[in-house]
PDB file of C-alpha atoms and ligand atoms in Angstrom:
ATOM      1  CA  MET A   1      -0.123  -0.052  -0.078  1.00 62.00           C
ATOM      2  CA  MET A   2       1.270   3.449  -0.876  1.00 79.00           C
ATOM      3  CA  PRO A   3       1.606   6.084   1.947  1.00 88.00           C
ATOM      4  CA  PRO A   4      -0.492   9.191   1.741  1.00 94.00           C
ATOM      5  CA  ARG A   5       1.068  12.096  -0.198  1.00 97.00           C
ATOM      6  CA  SER A   6       1.001  15.583   1.243  1.00 98.00           C
ATOM      7  CA  PHE A   7       1.645  19.011  -0.259  1.00 98.00           C
ATOM      8  CA  ALA A   8       2.032  22.296   1.678  1.00 98.00           C
ATOM      9  CA  ALA A   9       2.220  25.905   0.846  1.00 98.00           C
ATOM     10  CA  THR A  10       2.091  29.233   2.712  1.00 98.00           C
ATOM     11  CA  HIS A  11       2.405  32.910   1.941  1.00 98.00           C
ATOM     12  CA  ARG A  12       2.284  36.231   3.833  1.00 96.00           C
ATOM     13  CA  GLY A  13      -0.228  37.577   1.156  1.00 95.00           C
ATOM     14  CA  THR A  14      -0.092  40.719  -0.762  1.00 93.00           C
ATOM     15  CA  VAL A  15      -0.875  43.187   2.095  1.00 91.00           C
ATOM     16  CA  ARG A  16       0.731  42.039   5.335  1.00 89.00           C
ATOM     17  CA  ASP A  17       4.519  42.180   5.819  1.00 89.00           C
ATOM     18  CA  HIS A  18       4.922  39.083   7.641  1.00 91.00           C
ATOM     19  CA  ASN A  19       3.280  35.585   7.906  1.00 95.00           C
ATOM     20  CA  GLU A  20       1.710  34.594  11.230  1.00 96.00           C
ATOM     21  CA  ASP A  21       0.557  31.276   9.934  1.00 97.00           C
ATOM     22  CA  ASN A  22       2.411  28.111  10.399  1.00 98.00           C
ATOM     23  CA  LEU A  23       2.121  24.461   9.439  1.00 98.00           C
ATOM     24  CA  VAL A  24       3.189  21.028  10.056  1.00 98.00           C
ATOM     25  CA  ASP A  25       3.740  18.479   7.146  1.00 98.00           C
ATOM     26  CA  ALA A  26       4.913  15.405   8.975  1.00 98.00           C
ATOM     27  CA  PRO A  27       4.263  12.262   6.881  1.00 97.00           C
ATOM     28  CA  ALA A  28       6.432  10.143   9.252  1.00 96.00           C
ATOM     29  CA  LEU A  29       3.996  11.059  12.122  1.00 97.00           C
ATOM     30  CA  GLN A  30       0.933  10.866   9.850  1.00 97.00           C
ATOM     31  CA  LEU A  31       0.045  14.201  11.190  1.00 98.00           C
ATOM     32  CA  TRP A  32      -0.538  17.636   9.388  1.00 98.00           C
ATOM     33  CA  ALA A  33      -1.617  20.849  11.059  1.00 98.00           C
ATOM     34  CA  VAL A  34      -2.227  24.545  10.294  1.00 98.00           C
ATOM     35  CA  ALA A  35      -1.915  27.289  12.778  1.00 98.00           C
ATOM     36  CA  ASP A  36      -3.056  31.052  12.363  1.00 97.00           C
ATOM     37  CA  GLY A  37      -1.564  33.275  14.917  1.00 95.00           C
ATOM     38  CA  ALA A  38      -3.224  36.353  16.441  1.00 86.00           C
ATOM     39  CA  GLY A  39      -2.105  39.055  18.770  1.00 73.00           C
ATOM     40  CA  GLY A  40      -0.257  41.785  16.629  1.00 71.00           C
ATOM     41  CA  HIS A  41       3.224  42.534  16.001  1.00 67.00           C
ATOM     42  CA  GLU A  42       5.375  39.267  16.270  1.00 75.00           C
ATOM     43  CA  ALA A  43       3.147  37.617  18.792  1.00 87.00           C
ATOM     44  CA  GLY A  44       0.992  35.850  16.394  1.00 90.00           C
ATOM     45  CA  GLU A  45       3.910  34.297  14.770  1.00 92.00           C
ATOM     46  CA  VAL A  46       5.128  32.992  18.340  1.00 93.00           C
ATOM     47  CA  ALA A  47       1.841  31.419  18.932  1.00 95.00           C
ATOM     48  CA  SER A  48       1.461  29.525  15.783  1.00 97.00           C
ATOM     49  CA  ALA A  49       5.168  28.422  15.640  1.00 97.00           C
ATOM     50  CA  MET A  50       4.952  27.115  19.261  1.00 97.00           C
ATOM     51  CA  LEU A  51       1.996  24.971  18.345  1.00 98.00           C
ATOM     52  CA  ALA A  52       3.708  23.641  14.983  1.00 98.00           C
ATOM     53  CA  ASP A  53       6.935  23.012  17.006  1.00 98.00           C
ATOM     54  CA  ALA A  54       5.082  21.165  19.682  1.00 98.00           C
ATOM     55  CA  LEU A  55       3.160  18.918  17.252  1.00 98.00           C
ATOM     56  CA  ALA A  56       6.218  18.110  15.056  1.00 98.00           C
ATOM     57  CA  ASP A  57       8.126  17.120  18.243  1.00 97.00           C
ATOM     58  CA  LEU A  58       5.777  14.217  18.945  1.00 98.00           C
ATOM     59  CA  PRO A  59       7.358  10.838  19.069  1.00 97.00           C
ATOM     60  CA  LEU A  60       7.092   8.515  16.084  1.00 96.00           C
ATOM     61  CA  GLY A  61       5.057   5.236  16.123  1.00 94.00           C
ATOM     62  CA  LEU A  62       2.256   6.249  18.618  1.00 96.00           C
ATOM     63  CA  GLY A  63      -0.896   4.318  18.360  1.00 96.00           C
ATOM     64  CA  PRO A  64      -4.162   6.309  17.812  1.00 96.00           C
ATOM     65  CA  ASP A  65      -5.363   6.699  21.569  1.00 96.00           C
ATOM     66  CA  GLU A  66      -1.840   7.519  22.745  1.00 97.00           C
ATOM     67  CA  ALA A  67      -1.276  10.015  19.674  1.00 98.00           C
ATOM     68  CA  LEU A  68      -4.655  11.877  20.599  1.00 98.00           C
ATOM     69  CA  THR A  69      -3.796  12.163  24.301  1.00 98.00           C
ATOM     70  CA  ARG A  70      -0.175  13.487  23.404  1.00 98.00           C
ATOM     71  CA  ILE A  71      -1.482  15.948  20.916  1.00 98.00           C
ATOM     72  CA  ARG A  72      -4.087  17.413  23.425  1.00 98.00           C
ATOM     73  CA  ARG A  73      -1.536  17.547  26.126  1.00 98.00           C
ATOM     74  CA  ALA A  74       1.109  19.278  23.936  1.00 98.00           C
ATOM     75  CA  VAL A  75      -1.609  21.934  22.945  1.00 98.00           C
ATOM     76  CA  ILE A  76      -2.731  22.502  26.480  1.00 97.00           C
ATOM     77  CA  ASP A  77       0.954  23.047  27.471  1.00 97.00           C
ATOM     78  CA  VAL A  78       1.357  25.624  24.653  1.00 97.00           C
ATOM     79  CA  HIS A  79      -1.904  27.093  25.718  1.00 97.00           C
ATOM     80  CA  GLN A  80      -0.416  27.762  29.201  1.00 96.00           C
ATOM     81  CA  ALA A  81       2.753  28.917  27.880  1.00 96.00           C
ATOM     82  CA  LEU A  82       1.056  31.490  25.628  1.00 95.00           C
ATOM     83  CA  ARG A  83      -0.830  32.865  28.466  1.00 93.00           C
ATOM     84  CA  ASP A  84       2.406  33.217  30.657  1.00 93.00           C
ATOM     85  CA  GLU A  85       4.070  34.896  27.645  1.00 91.00           C
ATOM     86  CA  ALA A  86       1.199  37.314  27.182  1.00 90.00           C
ATOM     87  CA  GLY A  87       1.458  38.344  30.904  1.00 90.00           C
ATOM     88  CA  ARG A  88       5.208  38.797  30.389  1.00 90.00           C
ATOM     89  CA  ARG A  89       5.034  41.018  27.443  1.00 88.00           C
ATOM     90  CA  ASN A  90       1.808  42.982  28.827  1.00 86.00           C
ATOM     91  CA  LYS A  91      -0.195  41.877  26.103  1.00 84.00           C
ATOM     92  CA  SER A  92      -3.987  41.033  26.378  1.00 82.00           C
ATOM     93  CA  MET A  93      -3.530  37.828  24.221  1.00 85.00           C
ATOM     94  CA  ILE A  94      -1.109  35.795  22.266  1.00 92.00           C
ATOM     95  CA  ALA A  95      -3.010  33.108  20.600  1.00 95.00           C
ATOM     96  CA  SER A  96      -3.535  30.974  17.458  1.00 97.00           C
ATOM     97  CA  THR A  97      -6.184  28.848  15.754  1.00 97.00           C
ATOM     98  CA  LEU A  98      -5.319  25.266  15.120  1.00 98.00           C
ATOM     99  CA  VAL A  99      -6.487  22.330  12.988  1.00 98.00           C
ATOM    100  CA  VAL A 100      -4.777  19.040  13.044  1.00 98.00           C
ATOM    101  CA  LEU A 101      -5.344  15.996  10.908  1.00 98.00           C
ATOM    102  CA  LEU A 102      -4.098  12.455  12.237  1.00 98.00           C
ATOM    103  CA  LEU A 103      -4.170   9.489  10.226  1.00 98.00           C
ATOM    104  CA  ARG A 104      -4.169   6.100  11.798  1.00 96.00           C
ATOM    105  CA  GLY A 105      -5.083   2.544  10.237  1.00 90.00           C
ATOM    106  CA  GLY A 106      -7.766   3.680   7.743  1.00 94.00           C
ATOM    107  CA  HIS A 107      -9.116   6.204  10.118  1.00 97.00           C
ATOM    108  CA  PHE A 108      -8.681  10.112  10.538  1.00 98.00           C
ATOM    109  CA  ALA A 109      -9.049  12.391  13.526  1.00 98.00           C
ATOM    110  CA  ALA A 110      -9.762  16.083  12.719  1.00 98.00           C
ATOM    111  CA  LEU A 111      -9.110  18.388  15.817  1.00 98.00           C
ATOM    112  CA  TRP A 112      -9.432  22.096  15.822  1.00 98.00           C
ATOM    113  CA  ALA A 113      -9.952  25.514  17.698  1.00 97.00           C
ATOM    114  CA  GLY A 114     -10.824  28.699  15.934  1.00 96.00           C
ATOM    115  CA  ASP A 115     -11.720  29.297  12.079  1.00 96.00           C
ATOM    116  CA  SER A 116      -8.929  27.419  10.378  1.00 98.00           C
ATOM    117  CA  ARG A 117     -10.716  24.495   8.564  1.00 98.00           C
ATOM    118  CA  ILE A 118     -10.432  20.963   7.334  1.00 98.00           C
ATOM    119  CA  TYR A 119     -12.242  19.984   4.139  1.00 98.00           C
ATOM    120  CA  LEU A 120     -12.519  16.573   2.626  1.00 98.00           C
ATOM    121  CA  LEU A 121     -12.898  15.978  -1.191  1.00 98.00           C
ATOM    122  CA  ARG A 122     -14.393  12.431  -1.645  1.00 98.00           C
ATOM    123  CA  GLY A 123     -15.789  11.318  -5.025  1.00 95.00           C
ATOM    124  CA  GLY A 124     -15.876  14.836  -6.361  1.00 95.00           C
ATOM    125  CA  GLU A 125     -17.924  16.071  -3.301  1.00 97.00           C
ATOM    126  CA  LEU A 126     -16.484  18.667  -1.115  1.00 98.00           C
ATOM    127  CA  SER A 127     -17.488  18.721   2.462  1.00 98.00           C
ATOM    128  CA  GLN A 128     -16.249  20.833   5.505  1.00 98.00           C
ATOM    129  CA  ILE A 129     -15.248  18.657   8.318  1.00 98.00           C
ATOM    130  CA  THR A 130     -14.738  21.288  10.990  1.00 98.00           C
ATOM    131  CA  THR A 131     -17.158  23.901  12.244  1.00 97.00           C
ATOM    132  CA  ASP A 132     -15.639  27.454  12.830  1.00 96.00           C
ATOM    133  CA  HIS A 133     -15.465  28.659  16.342  1.00 96.00           C
ATOM    134  CA  SER A 134     -16.516  32.175  15.111  1.00 94.00           C
ATOM    135  CA  LEU A 135     -19.063  34.807  15.666  1.00 94.00           C
ATOM    136  CA  VAL A 136     -20.397  34.552  12.296  1.00 95.00           C
ATOM    137  CA  GLN A 137     -20.685  30.764  12.516  1.00 95.00           C
ATOM    138  CA  ALA A 138     -22.847  31.347  15.779  1.00 95.00           C
ATOM    139  CA  LEU A 139     -25.059  33.790  13.783  1.00 95.00           C
ATOM    140  CA  VAL A 140     -25.414  31.040  11.099  1.00 94.00           C
ATOM    141  CA  ASP A 141     -26.313  28.382  13.650  1.00 94.00           C
ATOM    142  CA  GLN A 142     -28.939  30.721  15.041  1.00 95.00           C
ATOM    143  CA  GLY A 143     -30.389  31.174  11.520  1.00 95.00           C
ATOM    144  CA  LEU A 144     -29.659  35.007  11.528  1.00 95.00           C
ATOM    145  CA  ILE A 145     -27.450  34.984   8.435  1.00 95.00           C
ATOM    146  CA  SER A 146     -26.583  32.533   5.596  1.00 93.00           C
ATOM    147  CA  LYS A 147     -23.282  30.704   5.193  1.00 87.00           C
ATOM    148  CA  ALA A 148     -22.602  32.947   2.131  1.00 85.00           C
ATOM    149  CA  GLN A 149     -23.225  36.059   4.005  1.00 90.00           C
ATOM    150  CA  ALA A 150     -20.907  34.923   6.853  1.00 89.00           C
ATOM    151  CA  GLU A 151     -17.856  34.903   4.630  1.00 82.00           C
ATOM    152  CA  SER A 152     -18.163  38.592   3.692  1.00 82.00           C
ATOM    153  CA  HIS A 153     -19.653  39.883   7.182  1.00 90.00           C
ATOM    154  CA  PRO A 154     -17.903  42.772   8.800  1.00 91.00           C
ATOM    155  CA  GLN A 155     -17.092  40.700  11.957  1.00 91.00           C
ATOM    156  CA  ALA A 156     -16.055  37.617   9.890  1.00 88.00           C
ATOM    157  CA  ASN A 157     -12.568  37.742  11.678  1.00 88.00           C
ATOM    158  CA  VAL A 158     -13.965  37.378  15.182  1.00 91.00           C
ATOM    159  CA  ILE A 159     -13.184  33.868  16.448  1.00 93.00           C
ATOM    160  CA  THR A 160     -14.734  32.486  19.720  1.00 93.00           C
ATOM    161  CA  ARG A 161     -12.094  30.083  20.459  1.00 94.00           C
ATOM    162  CA  ALA A 162      -8.298  29.876  20.250  1.00 95.00           C
ATOM    163  CA  ILE A 163      -5.249  28.261  21.784  1.00 96.00           C
ATOM    164  CA  GLY A 164      -3.719  30.765  24.225  1.00 94.00           C
ATOM    165  CA  ALA A 165      -7.006  32.926  24.647  1.00 89.00           C
ATOM    166  CA  VAL A 166      -7.491  34.044  28.257  1.00 84.00           C
ATOM    167  CA  ASP A 167     -11.080  32.866  28.653  1.00 84.00           C
ATOM    168  CA  ASP A 168     -10.305  29.406  26.761  1.00 88.00           C
ATOM    169  CA  THR A 169      -9.215  25.982  28.135  1.00 91.00           C
ATOM    170  CA  GLY A 170      -6.930  25.105  25.263  1.00 94.00           C
ATOM    171  CA  GLU A 171      -9.285  22.013  24.274  1.00 95.00           C
ATOM    172  CA  LEU A 172      -9.826  20.931  20.798  1.00 97.00           C
ATOM    173  CA  ASP A 173     -13.016  19.855  19.066  1.00 97.00           C
ATOM    174  CA  LYS A 174     -12.749  16.468  17.411  1.00 98.00           C
ATOM    175  CA  VAL A 175     -14.348  14.654  14.541  1.00 98.00           C
ATOM    176  CA  LEU A 176     -13.400  11.025  13.835  1.00 98.00           C
ATOM    177  CA  GLY A 177     -14.074   9.015  10.554  1.00 98.00           C
ATOM    178  CA  ALA A 178     -12.912   6.539   8.155  1.00 98.00           C
ATOM    179  CA  THR A 179     -10.657   7.224   5.202  1.00 97.00           C
ATOM    180  CA  ALA A 180     -11.536   6.070   1.726  1.00 97.00           C
ATOM    181  CA  PRO A 181      -9.223   5.474  -1.401  1.00 96.00           C
ATOM    182  CA  GLY A 182      -8.620   8.736  -3.162  1.00 96.00           C
ATOM    183  CA  ASP A 183      -9.756  11.068  -0.451  1.00 98.00           C
ATOM    184  CA  SER A 184      -8.108  14.443  -0.396  1.00 98.00           C
ATOM    185  CA  PHE A 185      -8.038  16.410   2.807  1.00 98.00           C
ATOM    186  CA  LEU A 186      -7.351  20.104   2.899  1.00 98.00           C
ATOM    187  CA  LEU A 187      -6.143  21.910   5.929  1.00 99.00           C
ATOM    188  CA  CYS A 188      -6.314  25.693   5.467  1.00 98.00           C
ATOM    189  CA  SER A 189      -6.304  29.055   7.197  1.00 98.00           C
ATOM    190  CA  ASP A 190      -9.077  31.556   6.956  1.00 96.00           C
ATOM    191  CA  GLY A 191      -7.011  33.632   4.509  1.00 96.00           C
ATOM    192  CA  LEU A 192      -7.816  30.978   1.889  1.00 97.00           C
ATOM    193  CA  THR A 193     -11.606  30.377   2.735  1.00 96.00           C
ATOM    194  CA  LYS A 194     -12.423  34.114   2.762  1.00 93.00           C
ATOM    195  CA  VAL A 195     -11.224  34.409  -0.889  1.00 94.00           C
ATOM    196  CA  LEU A 196     -11.810  31.034  -2.727  1.00 96.00           C
ATOM    197  CA  ASP A 197     -15.425  29.628  -2.961  1.00 95.00           C
ATOM    198  CA  GLU A 198     -15.931  25.941  -2.481  1.00 96.00           C
ATOM    199  CA  ALA A 199     -16.175  25.139  -6.323  1.00 97.00           C
ATOM    200  CA  THR A 200     -12.867  26.540  -6.795  1.00 98.00           C
ATOM    201  CA  ILE A 201     -11.311  24.771  -3.827  1.00 98.00           C
ATOM    202  CA  ALA A 202     -12.829  21.409  -5.211  1.00 98.00           C
ATOM    203  CA  GLU A 203     -11.431  22.044  -8.644  1.00 98.00           C
ATOM    204  CA  LEU A 204      -7.924  23.130  -7.429  1.00 98.00           C
ATOM    205  CA  LEU A 205      -7.639  20.147  -5.203  1.00 98.00           C
ATOM    206  CA  LEU A 206      -7.250  18.000  -8.289  1.00 97.00           C
ATOM    207  CA  ALA A 207      -4.170  20.129  -9.647  1.00 98.00           C
ATOM    208  CA  PRO A 208      -0.815  18.177  -9.662  1.00 97.00           C
ATOM    209  CA  ASP A 209       0.487  20.394  -6.703  1.00 98.00           C
ATOM    210  CA  PRO A 210      -2.766  21.290  -4.947  1.00 98.00           C
ATOM    211  CA  ALA A 211      -1.373  23.354  -2.110  1.00 98.00           C
ATOM    212  CA  THR A 212       0.565  25.599  -4.390  1.00 98.00           C
ATOM    213  CA  ALA A 213      -2.320  25.996  -6.763  1.00 98.00           C
ATOM    214  CA  LEU A 214      -4.737  26.916  -3.891  1.00 98.00           C
ATOM    215  CA  VAL A 215      -2.167  29.492  -2.366  1.00 98.00           C
ATOM    216  CA  ASN A 216      -1.523  30.973  -5.868  1.00 98.00           C
ATOM    217  CA  ALA A 217      -5.239  31.322  -6.652  1.00 98.00           C
ATOM    218  CA  THR A 218      -5.629  33.066  -3.376  1.00 98.00           C
ATOM    219  CA  LEU A 219      -2.796  35.470  -4.212  1.00 98.00           C
ATOM    220  CA  GLU A 220      -4.298  36.295  -7.580  1.00 97.00           C
ATOM    221  CA  LYS A 221      -7.522  37.430  -5.836  1.00 96.00           C
ATOM    222  CA  GLY A 222      -5.760  39.722  -3.519  1.00 93.00           C
ATOM    223  CA  ALA A 223      -5.012  37.666  -0.380  1.00 90.00           C
ATOM    224  CA  ARG A 224      -5.248  40.570   2.159  1.00 91.00           C
ATOM    225  CA  ASP A 225      -4.608  37.847   4.884  1.00 94.00           C
ATOM    226  CA  ASN A 226      -1.752  35.404   5.331  1.00 96.00           C
ATOM    227  CA  VAL A 227      -2.679  32.110   3.484  1.00 98.00           C
ATOM    228  CA  THR A 228      -1.904  28.434   4.100  1.00 98.00           C
ATOM    229  CA  ALA A 229      -2.857  25.106   2.615  1.00 98.00           C
ATOM    230  CA  VAL A 230      -1.842  21.658   3.397  1.00 99.00           C
ATOM    231  CA  VAL A 231      -3.258  18.768   1.241  1.00 98.00           C
ATOM    232  CA  VAL A 232      -3.134  15.089   2.125  1.00 98.00           C
ATOM    233  CA  GLN A 233      -4.161  12.594  -0.484  1.00 98.00           C
ATOM    234  CA  ILE A 234      -5.124   8.876   0.484  1.00 97.00           C
ATOM    235  CA  PRO A 235      -3.831   6.744  -2.486  1.00 94.00           C
ATOM    236  CA  GLN A 236      -6.342   5.032  -4.713  1.00 90.00           C
ATOM    237  CA  ASP A 237      -4.888   1.524  -3.869  1.00 81.00           C
ATOM    238  CA  ALA A 238      -5.367   2.143  -0.133  1.00 64.00           C
ATOM    239  CA  PRO A 239      -7.525  -0.562   1.580  1.00 58.00           C
ATOM    240  CA  GLY A 240     -11.018   0.837   2.157  1.00 50.00           C
TER     241      GLY A 240
HETATM  242 MN1   MN B   1      -5.849  34.488   9.009  1.00 84.13          MN
END
């Protein structure tokens, strides 16, 4: 059986002078992640880099339960460290979103906090695996605005959960499922999903280097925010 193939790309965008997004592309761990830092000058980069470093440092060969436990523990440790760091720097908050994809034996775990997302393209159908922790998602859930209105809402940037946030616990939401041959997972920051619609995302996931294609398409449309894409492909010959 062929191992999954992964692709990763990130860019600061066309407006911002630095990139506060970070990513993990670790096929050896069967783990991939995107983190989108917040907190202003240099702080956001610190937050997302601490999460990426902690996840990339996990030991090889962990079983599914042990891996999930270690991921949660590593993230809660970073959560505490970011709160301490914010105190030292006299900042109100140094925080980051996080999405993690873990593959184990024909199954996946999607873990997240904030408005970075994981999508799954299966049999030509794109579905969003994660549900944003954001103000506009809460308005969608209450039936007050549509999903389409949410992306262009003036408060579309307001997230309700983040790693490092003062009023948060550092816990991640979780979705588990089975993988299928030919699946493509996309992990991305909101800089991508605020610019590209789902039809475009589904089409570009079929490109030879889908992560670069997605980031380039976002840049061509202006990319006011940092933009990150990580794509993980389950081979066609994988056992179902
Ligand atoms: Mn962002």
